[in-house]
Short mmCIF file of C-alpha atoms in Angstrom, two decimals:
data_model
loop_
_atom_site.label_atom_id
_atom_site.label_comp_id
_atom_site.label_asym_id
_atom_site.label_seq_id
_atom_site.Cartn_x
_atom_site.Cartn_y
_atom_site.Cartn_z
CA MET A 3 166.03 23.09 -22.45
CA VAL A 4 163.64 22.26 -25.30
CA GLU A 5 164.05 24.54 -28.31
CA LYS A 6 160.96 26.59 -29.14
CA ILE A 7 159.44 26.15 -32.61
CA ALA A 8 157.34 28.60 -34.65
CA VAL A 9 155.48 27.87 -37.89
CA VAL A 10 153.93 30.35 -40.30
CA THR A 11 151.79 28.95 -43.10
CA GLY A 12 151.77 30.50 -46.57
CA SER A 13 154.82 32.57 -45.78
CA ASN A 14 156.91 32.79 -48.94
CA LYS A 15 155.54 36.30 -49.64
CA GLY A 16 153.31 39.06 -48.34
CA LEU A 17 152.17 39.17 -44.73
CA GLY A 18 153.41 35.66 -43.96
CA PHE A 19 156.91 36.56 -45.14
CA ALA A 20 156.88 39.69 -42.97
CA ILE A 21 155.78 37.65 -39.94
CA VAL A 22 158.62 35.17 -40.50
CA LYS A 23 161.06 38.07 -40.82
CA GLY A 24 159.86 39.58 -37.55
CA LEU A 25 160.03 36.24 -35.76
CA CYS A 26 163.57 35.64 -37.00
CA LYS A 27 164.54 38.92 -35.35
CA LYS A 28 162.67 38.50 -32.07
CA PHE A 29 161.65 34.89 -31.42
CA LYS A 30 164.05 32.80 -29.37
CA GLY A 31 163.82 29.57 -31.30
CA THR A 32 163.54 28.05 -34.78
CA VAL A 33 161.15 29.61 -37.29
CA TYR A 34 159.67 27.63 -40.16
CA LEU A 35 158.80 29.43 -43.37
CA THR A 36 156.36 27.20 -45.23
CA ALA A 37 154.95 27.29 -48.76
CA ARG A 38 153.29 24.86 -51.12
CA ASP A 39 155.86 25.65 -53.84
CA LYS A 40 159.39 24.52 -52.96
CA ILE A 41 161.20 26.86 -55.35
CA ARG A 42 159.36 29.95 -54.17
CA GLY A 43 159.79 28.91 -50.57
CA LEU A 44 163.54 28.47 -50.91
CA GLU A 45 163.81 31.79 -52.77
CA ALA A 46 162.04 33.48 -49.85
CA VAL A 47 164.44 31.85 -47.38
CA GLN A 48 167.39 33.09 -49.47
CA LYS A 49 166.05 36.66 -49.34
CA LEU A 50 166.02 36.47 -45.56
CA ASN A 51 169.46 34.83 -45.50
CA ASN A 52 170.75 37.83 -47.45
CA ASP A 53 169.56 40.00 -44.56
CA GLY A 54 171.24 37.80 -41.97
CA LEU A 55 168.04 35.98 -40.98
CA TYR A 56 167.87 32.19 -41.03
CA PRO A 57 164.47 30.51 -40.98
CA GLN A 58 164.07 26.87 -41.88
CA PHE A 59 161.94 25.84 -44.85
CA HIS A 60 159.40 23.07 -45.20
CA ILE A 61 156.92 22.50 -47.98
CA LEU A 62 153.31 22.70 -46.82
CA ASP A 63 150.10 22.73 -48.82
CA VAL A 64 147.46 23.49 -46.19
CA SER A 65 144.64 22.31 -48.47
CA ASN A 66 146.19 18.85 -48.80
CA SER A 67 145.71 16.53 -45.82
CA GLU A 68 148.70 14.37 -46.72
CA SER A 69 150.97 17.41 -46.92
CA VAL A 70 149.81 18.66 -43.50
CA LYS A 71 150.24 15.19 -41.99
CA GLU A 72 153.73 14.85 -43.46
CA PHE A 73 154.74 18.19 -41.97
CA ALA A 74 153.28 17.25 -38.60
CA ASP A 75 155.17 13.95 -38.64
CA PHE A 76 158.36 15.85 -39.45
CA LEU A 77 157.87 18.33 -36.60
CA LYS A 78 157.10 15.57 -34.13
CA ALA A 79 160.12 13.51 -35.12
CA THR A 80 162.50 16.48 -35.30
CA HIS A 81 161.33 18.72 -32.47
CA GLY A 82 158.70 16.83 -30.50
CA GLY A 83 156.29 19.73 -30.46
CA LEU A 84 155.31 23.22 -31.48
CA ASP A 85 155.08 26.55 -29.63
CA VAL A 86 153.80 29.10 -32.16
CA LEU A 87 151.46 28.57 -35.09
CA VAL A 88 150.33 31.35 -37.43
CA ASN A 89 147.60 30.24 -39.81
CA ASN A 90 148.19 32.78 -42.57
CA ALA A 91 147.73 30.88 -45.85
CA ALA A 92 144.81 32.35 -47.81
CA ILE A 93 143.63 33.21 -51.30
CA LEU A 94 141.26 35.69 -52.94
CA GLU A 95 140.47 35.68 -56.65
CA TRP A 96 139.89 39.33 -57.42
CA ASP A 97 138.55 38.88 -60.93
CA GLU A 98 135.31 37.28 -59.69
CA ILE A 99 133.41 39.71 -57.47
CA TYR A 100 130.49 37.29 -57.53
CA PRO A 101 132.44 34.06 -57.94
CA SER A 102 131.62 30.86 -59.70
CA TYR A 103 131.02 27.81 -57.54
CA GLU A 104 134.53 26.54 -58.34
CA ALA A 105 136.18 29.82 -57.29
CA ALA A 106 134.08 30.05 -54.11
CA LYS A 107 134.93 26.47 -53.23
CA ARG A 108 138.68 27.10 -53.75
CA ASN A 109 138.57 30.09 -51.44
CA ILE A 110 136.82 28.19 -48.68
CA GLU A 111 139.01 25.11 -49.06
CA VAL A 112 142.19 27.15 -48.55
CA ASN A 113 140.99 29.86 -46.18
CA TYR A 114 138.74 27.85 -43.87
CA LYS A 115 138.74 24.11 -44.35
CA SER A 116 142.54 24.01 -44.22
CA LEU A 117 142.29 25.08 -40.57
CA LEU A 118 140.38 21.90 -39.82
CA LYS A 119 143.26 19.87 -41.30
CA ILE A 120 145.78 21.97 -39.38
CA GLU A 121 143.88 21.33 -36.16
CA GLU A 122 143.73 17.59 -36.77
CA TYR A 123 147.45 17.15 -37.36
CA LEU A 124 149.30 20.10 -35.80
CA TYR A 125 147.28 20.97 -32.70
CA PRO A 126 148.25 17.70 -30.95
CA LEU A 127 151.83 19.00 -31.13
CA LEU A 128 151.09 22.31 -29.38
CA ARG A 129 153.06 22.51 -26.15
CA ASP A 130 152.17 24.13 -22.85
CA GLY A 131 151.99 27.89 -23.33
CA ALA A 132 151.63 27.66 -27.12
CA ARG A 133 150.13 30.54 -29.06
CA VAL A 134 148.01 30.23 -32.20
CA VAL A 135 147.10 33.19 -34.37
CA ASN A 136 144.48 32.80 -37.10
CA ILE A 137 144.75 35.54 -39.71
CA SER A 138 141.23 36.75 -40.31
CA SER A 139 140.12 40.02 -41.90
CA SER A 140 137.58 42.79 -41.61
CA CYS A 141 135.67 40.34 -43.84
CA GLY A 142 135.70 38.03 -40.83
CA HIS A 143 133.63 40.27 -38.55
CA LEU A 144 130.02 39.32 -37.89
CA SER A 145 128.80 42.66 -39.30
CA ASN A 146 129.49 41.28 -42.79
CA LEU A 147 126.32 39.21 -42.41
CA LYS A 148 122.78 40.53 -42.88
CA ASN A 149 120.87 37.23 -42.76
CA LYS A 150 119.12 37.13 -39.36
CA ASN A 151 119.15 33.34 -39.07
CA TRP A 152 122.89 33.22 -39.64
CA ILE A 153 123.51 36.10 -37.24
CA ASP A 154 121.43 34.45 -34.52
CA MET A 155 123.37 31.23 -34.97
CA PHE A 156 126.75 32.95 -34.67
CA LEU A 157 125.61 34.85 -31.57
CA LYS A 158 125.30 31.56 -29.69
CA LYS A 159 128.01 31.27 -27.05
CA ASP A 160 128.00 27.48 -27.45
CA LEU A 161 128.35 27.54 -31.25
CA LYS A 162 129.59 24.21 -32.60
CA GLU A 163 131.97 23.45 -35.44
CA HIS A 164 129.34 21.49 -37.36
CA GLU A 165 127.12 24.61 -37.39
CA VAL A 166 129.92 26.68 -38.92
CA ASN A 167 130.51 23.95 -41.47
CA LYS A 168 126.82 23.96 -42.38
CA PHE A 169 126.89 27.75 -42.82
CA VAL A 170 129.80 27.35 -45.23
CA GLU A 171 128.14 24.51 -47.15
CA ASP A 172 124.79 26.34 -47.35
CA TYR A 173 126.57 29.33 -48.92
CA LEU A 174 128.40 27.11 -51.42
CA GLU A 175 125.18 25.33 -52.32
CA SER A 176 123.46 28.68 -52.95
CA VAL A 177 126.23 29.59 -55.41
CA ARG A 178 126.07 26.19 -57.05
CA ASN A 179 122.30 26.15 -57.54
CA GLY A 180 121.83 29.83 -58.35
CA THR A 181 119.97 30.88 -55.19
CA PHE A 182 122.74 33.13 -53.83
CA ASP A 183 121.20 36.31 -52.38
CA LYS A 184 123.34 39.45 -52.22
CA LYS A 185 121.12 40.84 -49.46
CA ASN A 186 122.47 38.25 -47.02
CA PHE A 187 125.78 40.12 -46.93
CA ALA A 188 127.15 43.63 -46.47
CA ASP A 189 128.39 45.73 -49.39
CA GLY A 190 126.06 44.15 -51.91
CA GLY A 191 127.47 40.69 -51.33
CA LYS A 192 130.72 41.46 -53.15
CA HIS A 193 133.24 38.65 -52.61
CA ALA A 194 130.80 36.85 -50.33
CA GLU A 195 133.04 33.78 -50.54
CA HIS A 196 135.80 35.66 -48.72
CA ARG A 197 133.38 36.97 -46.10
CA VAL A 198 132.07 33.45 -45.54
CA SER A 199 135.53 31.90 -45.24
CA LYS A 200 136.86 34.56 -42.88
CA ILE A 201 133.73 34.65 -40.70
CA ALA A 202 134.13 30.89 -40.41
CA VAL A 203 137.82 31.33 -39.48
CA THR A 204 136.96 33.79 -36.71
CA ALA A 205 134.11 31.68 -35.35
CA LEU A 206 136.31 28.58 -35.44
CA THR A 207 138.92 30.47 -33.40
CA PHE A 208 136.44 30.93 -30.56
CA ILE A 209 135.29 27.31 -30.80
CA GLN A 210 138.85 26.03 -30.71
CA GLN A 211 139.72 28.15 -27.69
CA ARG A 212 136.77 26.66 -25.79
CA LYS A 213 137.70 23.18 -26.98
CA TYR A 214 141.25 23.51 -25.64
CA ALA A 215 140.29 25.39 -22.47
CA ASP A 216 141.90 22.72 -20.32
CA LYS A 217 145.26 23.34 -21.97
CA ASN A 218 147.48 26.36 -21.55
CA ILE A 219 147.09 27.48 -25.17
CA SER A 220 146.11 30.93 -26.50
CA ILE A 221 144.15 30.96 -29.77
CA ASN A 222 143.20 34.34 -31.22
CA ALA A 223 142.02 35.81 -34.54
CA VAL A 224 143.32 39.06 -35.97
CA HIS A 225 142.46 41.53 -38.69
CA PRO A 226 145.94 42.78 -39.66
CA GLY A 227 144.62 45.76 -41.62
CA HIS A 228 144.19 46.43 -45.31
CA VAL A 229 147.62 45.19 -46.29
CA LYS A 230 149.50 46.01 -49.47
CA THR A 231 149.79 42.47 -50.86
CA ASP A 232 148.89 40.55 -54.01
CA MET A 233 145.58 39.74 -52.34
CA ALA A 234 144.78 43.46 -52.17
CA ASN A 235 145.12 43.64 -55.97
CA GLY A 236 147.24 46.77 -55.87
CA GLY A 237 145.24 48.35 -53.05
CA GLY A 238 145.87 48.22 -49.35
CA GLU A 239 146.78 50.91 -46.86
CA ILE A 240 149.67 49.55 -44.78
CA ASP A 241 152.79 47.64 -45.70
CA THR A 242 153.37 44.05 -44.67
CA ASP A 243 155.97 44.83 -41.99
CA GLU A 244 153.54 47.18 -40.25
CA ALA A 245 150.70 44.67 -40.53
CA ALA A 246 152.91 41.95 -39.07
CA GLU A 247 153.37 43.95 -35.86
CA VAL A 248 149.97 43.01 -34.42
CA VAL A 249 150.65 39.32 -35.11
CA LEU A 250 154.08 39.55 -33.49
CA TYR A 251 152.47 41.28 -30.52
CA LEU A 252 150.04 38.38 -30.05
CA ILE A 253 152.88 35.88 -30.28
CA LEU A 254 155.55 37.62 -28.23
CA ASP A 255 154.06 40.28 -25.96
CA ALA A 256 150.34 39.83 -25.31
CA SER A 257 149.18 38.45 -22.00
CA PRO A 258 148.84 34.66 -21.98
CA ASN A 259 145.35 35.31 -20.61
CA LEU A 260 144.31 36.86 -23.92
CA LYS A 261 142.41 33.93 -25.37
CA GLY A 262 139.61 33.53 -27.90
CA ALA A 263 139.72 37.21 -28.92
CA PHE A 264 139.20 39.08 -32.19
CA VAL A 265 141.97 41.68 -32.40
CA TRP A 266 142.01 44.67 -34.74
CA HIS A 267 145.15 45.83 -36.52
CA ASP A 268 145.71 48.56 -33.90
CA LYS A 269 145.83 45.85 -31.17
CA LYS A 270 142.40 46.81 -29.83
CA LEU A 271 139.95 44.09 -28.89
CA ILE A 272 136.87 44.26 -31.09
CA ASP A 273 133.44 42.98 -30.12
CA TRP A 274 132.92 40.33 -32.77
CA TYR A 275 129.37 39.71 -31.52
CA ASP A 276 128.13 43.08 -32.81
CA PRO A 277 126.25 42.54 -36.08
CA GLU A 278 125.47 46.27 -36.32
CA GLY A 279 129.11 47.32 -35.90
CA ASP A 280 130.94 49.31 -38.56
CA PHE A 281 133.63 46.71 -39.09
CA TYR A 282 132.64 45.03 -42.35
CA CYS A 283 134.64 45.08 -45.58
CA THR A 284 134.00 47.76 -48.17
CA GLY A 285 136.14 48.03 -51.26
CA ILE A 286 139.54 47.10 -49.83
CA TRP A 287 140.11 43.62 -48.54
#
C-alpha cells in the first residue's frame, strides 16, 4: 500500500504549525513541515518531537521557483506523489496600512503568485483523491471589493487565471504610479494589498477546481478565523489550534464532493459571489 503524504507550507509557526500538529495526531501517513528557514524549521520539528509527534522537515521557499521545483523533485523521487497539500505560507506587513509598492509586491508574491509556482510543480504529483486547502481570509471574500468593474469580472463563472493576474497587476501598478483609490475597497482601503492577494487566492481556488475537474481532487479555500498569530500583530480572536480545526476537517472529514468552496471558520459554506455580504475585513486580519 502506498504511504500517504501531506505537506503544509509555511508551517514552522502559527497556523501552519498547528495544522502540522493536528495532522501528526490524526493523518495516517507522513506529514511534511516546511519552512524557508532551515534552523527555524528544525526547531519547530523538535518542539513537536518533544510532544511525541514526528513530522518530516523540508526547506521550502514558496516564492522561489527553484526551491519549489527542488521540493517537488524530492517528493516525486521519495514518495512518487502527494495526497494532501495545505497552502498556508503568507505574509502581512502591519506597519504599512497603505503600503509602498515594494511592500505590496512582496505580499502578492508570497500570498498569491507562490500558488502559481506550487501548481506548476506540485499539482502534477497530486494523487487520486487528493485534497488541497488554500488558506484565504475574510480579506479574501468578494465583499472586500467596491469597484464595479472588478466585481463584475469576479462574478463570471468562467473566470480565467489571466484575468485574476491582470487584477493583481492593475492594483500593483496603481500603487506604483500613485493612482491607488481607497474607494475601490472596503474599510477605507486599509491593507488593500492583503485584500487583493487573498481575493486572488480564493478566485484561483475556484479556477483550479474547474481546471482539474476531470481528476478526483478536492480544492477548497478557507477563512480560518481571526487567528492569534504574528500576522495578527497581537490581535486575533481564536488560538491556532482552534483555527486549525476547520482545515483538518477539510482534509480528513469533509465529503470528497466538497469541491471549489469557500469555507468559513465555523465550517459553514459562504457564498463568495455576494459582493454586498458582510464578510469583509475590518480591523482584525
